[in-house]
CSV table of C-alpha atoms in Angstrom, one decimal:
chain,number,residue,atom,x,y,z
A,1,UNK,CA,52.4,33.4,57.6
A,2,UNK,CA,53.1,32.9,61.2
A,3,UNK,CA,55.0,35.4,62.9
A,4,UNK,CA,58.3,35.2,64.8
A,5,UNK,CA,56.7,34.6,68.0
A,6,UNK,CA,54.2,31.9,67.2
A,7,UNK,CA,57.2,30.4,65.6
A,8,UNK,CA,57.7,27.1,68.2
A,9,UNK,CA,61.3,25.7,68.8
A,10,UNK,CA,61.9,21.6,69.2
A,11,UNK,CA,62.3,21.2,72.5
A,12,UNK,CA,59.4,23.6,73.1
A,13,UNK,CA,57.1,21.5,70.5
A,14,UNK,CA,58.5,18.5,72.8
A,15,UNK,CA,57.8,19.9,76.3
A,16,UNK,CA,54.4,21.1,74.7
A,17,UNK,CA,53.6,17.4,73.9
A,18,UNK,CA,55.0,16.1,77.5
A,19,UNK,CA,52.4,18.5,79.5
A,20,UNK,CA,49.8,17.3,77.2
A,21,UNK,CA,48.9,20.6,75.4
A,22,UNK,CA,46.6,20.1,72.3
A,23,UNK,CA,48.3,20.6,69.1
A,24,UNK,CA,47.9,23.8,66.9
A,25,UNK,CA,49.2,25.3,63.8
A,26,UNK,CA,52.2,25.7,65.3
A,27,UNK,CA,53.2,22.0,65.1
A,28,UNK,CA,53.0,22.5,61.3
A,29,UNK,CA,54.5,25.4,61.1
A,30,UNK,CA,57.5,23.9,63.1
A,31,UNK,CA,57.6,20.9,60.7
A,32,UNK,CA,57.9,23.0,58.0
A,33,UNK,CA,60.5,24.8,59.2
A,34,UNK,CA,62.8,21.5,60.0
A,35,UNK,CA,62.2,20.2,56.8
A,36,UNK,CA,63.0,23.6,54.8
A,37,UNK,CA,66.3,23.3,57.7
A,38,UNK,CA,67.4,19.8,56.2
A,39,UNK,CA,66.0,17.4,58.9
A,40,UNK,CA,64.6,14.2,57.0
A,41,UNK,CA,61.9,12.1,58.7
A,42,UNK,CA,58.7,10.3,57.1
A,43,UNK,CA,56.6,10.9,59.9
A,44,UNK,CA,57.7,14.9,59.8
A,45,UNK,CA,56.9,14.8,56.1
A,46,UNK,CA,53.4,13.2,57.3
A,47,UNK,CA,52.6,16.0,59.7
A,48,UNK,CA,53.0,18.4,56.9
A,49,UNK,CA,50.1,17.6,55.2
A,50,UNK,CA,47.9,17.4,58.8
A,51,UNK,CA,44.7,20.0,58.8
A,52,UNK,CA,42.6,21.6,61.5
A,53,UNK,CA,40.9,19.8,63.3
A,54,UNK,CA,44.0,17.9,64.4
A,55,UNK,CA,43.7,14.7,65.8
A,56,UNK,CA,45.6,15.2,69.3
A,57,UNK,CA,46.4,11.0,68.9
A,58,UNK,CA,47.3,10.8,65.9
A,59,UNK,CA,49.6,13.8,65.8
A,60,UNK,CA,51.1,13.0,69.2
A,61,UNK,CA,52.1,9.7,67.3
A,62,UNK,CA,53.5,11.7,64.8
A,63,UNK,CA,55.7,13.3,67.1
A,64,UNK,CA,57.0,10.2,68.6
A,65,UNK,CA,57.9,9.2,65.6
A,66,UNK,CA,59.7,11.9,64.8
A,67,UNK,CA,61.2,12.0,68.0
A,68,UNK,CA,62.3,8.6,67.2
A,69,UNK,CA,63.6,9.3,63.7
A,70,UNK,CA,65.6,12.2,64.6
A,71,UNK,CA,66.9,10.8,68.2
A,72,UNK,CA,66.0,13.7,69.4
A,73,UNK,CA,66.5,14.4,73.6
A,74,UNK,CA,63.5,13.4,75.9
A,75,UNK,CA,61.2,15.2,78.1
A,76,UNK,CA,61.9,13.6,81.7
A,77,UNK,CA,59.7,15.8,84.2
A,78,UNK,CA,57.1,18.7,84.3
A,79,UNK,CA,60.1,20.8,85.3
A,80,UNK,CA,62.0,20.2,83.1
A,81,UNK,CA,59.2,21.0,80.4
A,82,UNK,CA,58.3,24.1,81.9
A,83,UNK,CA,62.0,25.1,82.0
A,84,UNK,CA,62.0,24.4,78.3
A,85,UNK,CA,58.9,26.1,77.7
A,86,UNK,CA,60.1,29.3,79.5
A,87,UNK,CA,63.1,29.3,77.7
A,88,UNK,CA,61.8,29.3,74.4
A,89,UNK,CA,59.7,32.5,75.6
A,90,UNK,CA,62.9,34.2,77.3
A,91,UNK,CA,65.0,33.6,74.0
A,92,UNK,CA,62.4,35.3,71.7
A,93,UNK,CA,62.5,38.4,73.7
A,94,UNK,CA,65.6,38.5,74.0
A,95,UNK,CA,66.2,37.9,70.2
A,96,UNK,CA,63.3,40.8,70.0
A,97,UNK,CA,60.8,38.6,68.4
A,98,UNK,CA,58.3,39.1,71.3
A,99,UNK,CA,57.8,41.9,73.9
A,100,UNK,CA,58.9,41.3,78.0
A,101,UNK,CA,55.0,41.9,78.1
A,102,UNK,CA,53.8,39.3,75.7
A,103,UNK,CA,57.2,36.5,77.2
A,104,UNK,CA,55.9,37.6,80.7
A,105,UNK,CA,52.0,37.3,80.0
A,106,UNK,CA,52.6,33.6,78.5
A,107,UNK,CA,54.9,32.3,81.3
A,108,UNK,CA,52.5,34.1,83.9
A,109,UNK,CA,49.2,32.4,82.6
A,110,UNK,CA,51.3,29.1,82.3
A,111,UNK,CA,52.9,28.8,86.2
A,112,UNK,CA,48.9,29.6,87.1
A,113,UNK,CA,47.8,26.7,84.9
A,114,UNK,CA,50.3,24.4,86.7
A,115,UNK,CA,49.5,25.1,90.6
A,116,UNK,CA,51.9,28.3,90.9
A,117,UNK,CA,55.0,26.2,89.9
A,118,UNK,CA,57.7,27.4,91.2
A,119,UNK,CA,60.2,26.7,88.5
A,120,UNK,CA,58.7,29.9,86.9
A,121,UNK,CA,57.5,31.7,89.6
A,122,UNK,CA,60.0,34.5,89.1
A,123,UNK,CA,58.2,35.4,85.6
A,124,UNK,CA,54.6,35.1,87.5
A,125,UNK,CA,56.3,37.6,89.8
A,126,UNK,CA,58.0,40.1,87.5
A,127,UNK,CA,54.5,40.0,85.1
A,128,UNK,CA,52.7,41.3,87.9
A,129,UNK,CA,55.0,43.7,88.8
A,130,UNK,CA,55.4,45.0,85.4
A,131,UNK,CA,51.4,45.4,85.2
A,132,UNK,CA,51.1,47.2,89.0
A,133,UNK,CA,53.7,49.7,87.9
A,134,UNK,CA,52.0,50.7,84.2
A,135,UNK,CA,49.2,51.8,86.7
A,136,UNK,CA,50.7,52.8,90.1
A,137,UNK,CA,54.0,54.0,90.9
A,138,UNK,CA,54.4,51.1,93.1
A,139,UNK,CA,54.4,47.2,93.2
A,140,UNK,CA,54.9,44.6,95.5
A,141,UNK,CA,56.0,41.6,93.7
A,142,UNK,CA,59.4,42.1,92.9
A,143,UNK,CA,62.0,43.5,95.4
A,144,UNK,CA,63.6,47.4,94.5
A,145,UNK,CA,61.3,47.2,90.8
A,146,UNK,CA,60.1,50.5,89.6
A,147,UNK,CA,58.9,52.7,86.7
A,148,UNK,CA,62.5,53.5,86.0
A,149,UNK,CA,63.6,50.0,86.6
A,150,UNK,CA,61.6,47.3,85.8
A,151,UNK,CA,62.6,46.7,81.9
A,152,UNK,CA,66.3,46.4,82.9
A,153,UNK,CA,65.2,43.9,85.6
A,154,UNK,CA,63.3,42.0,83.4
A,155,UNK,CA,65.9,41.4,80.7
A,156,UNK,CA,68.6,40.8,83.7
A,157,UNK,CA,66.2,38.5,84.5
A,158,UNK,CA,65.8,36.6,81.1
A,159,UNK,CA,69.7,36.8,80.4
A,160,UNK,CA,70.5,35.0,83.7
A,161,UNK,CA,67.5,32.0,82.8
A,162,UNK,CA,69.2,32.0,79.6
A,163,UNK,CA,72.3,31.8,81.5
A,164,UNK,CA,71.2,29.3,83.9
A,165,UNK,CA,69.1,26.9,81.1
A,166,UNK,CA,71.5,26.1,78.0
A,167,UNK,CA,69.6,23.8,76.5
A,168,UNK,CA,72.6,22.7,75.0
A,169,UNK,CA,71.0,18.6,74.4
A,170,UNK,CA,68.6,20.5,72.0
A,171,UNK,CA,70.7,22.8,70.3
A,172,UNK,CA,71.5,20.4,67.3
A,173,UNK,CA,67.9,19.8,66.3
A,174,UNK,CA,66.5,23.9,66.5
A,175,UNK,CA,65.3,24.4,63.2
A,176,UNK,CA,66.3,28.1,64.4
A,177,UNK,CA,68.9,29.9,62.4
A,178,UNK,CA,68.9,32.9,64.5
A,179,UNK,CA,72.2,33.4,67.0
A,180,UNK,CA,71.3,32.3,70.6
A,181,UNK,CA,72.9,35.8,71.9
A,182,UNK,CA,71.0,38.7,71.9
């Protein structure tokens, strides 16, 4: 059974497939979850009976469908899939699914993978900053972040990106019971 945090959220699954991310067990999991939260789609029923090794083609068609079916939002630009992605990572730690260091890690190995993008530069940032002061009593990534601190600036951090990205256009089709407040 997958655990909270490898649980996937729609518009991630959907800013996943717009970078071009191959699919994983996740995309079933997620599935499973809609169709256990009511949603009704022959190509969702379809990906529920998909096995490793997927077939990036065919489930990308899968998801289009589904997409389709469920007239669900769209994915317009890398930003706006990044900002999905780091969204889905800031609301698990803040629903205490995940740790800051596991949300952090992600987001920091995902701005690297796409040129430094600055749309999530902040997490890049605070990860590192977060790493140098578990050694070293000091940093230099994140401006007045110390030992005593950097927790505190980290979930100020997350509540104002929550703050800042809604995602309200999604918020219908989350197979996600859990509150959006932490």
């Amino acid at each position: 059974m997958p655990q909270p945090a490898d649980l996937r959220f729609t518009s991630e699954i959907y800013a996943r497939r717009f970078l071009n991310f191959g699919p994983d067990h996740a995309v079933i999991d997620w599935a499973e979850n809609m169709t256990v939260s009511g949603f009704v789609s022959d190509s969702l029923f379809i990906l529920l009976g998909e096995a490793a090794p997927f077939n990036k083609f065919e489930i990308d068609q899968l998801l289009d469908h589904i997409q389709k079916d469920l007239r669900l939002p769209l994915v317009h630009t890398r930003n706006e899939a990044l900002e999905i992605i780091a969204t889905a990572h800031v609301q698990r730690f803040l629903q205490g699914k995940t740790t800051s260091a596991d949300a952090l890690f992600a987001l920091s190995q995902l701005c690297i993978e796409e040129g430094y993008a600055e749309v999530i530069y902040d997490f890049y940032l605070l990860h590192f900053a977060a790493v140098d002061l578990e050694i070293a009593d000091f940093q230099n990534y994140w401006p007045d972040a110390h030992k005593d601190n950097i927790e505190q600036i980290i979930r100020d951090r997350c509540i104002k990106w929550r703050e800042e990205h809604p995602m309200e256009e999604w918020r219908a089709f989350e197979w996600s019971a859990v509150p959006d407040q932490a």
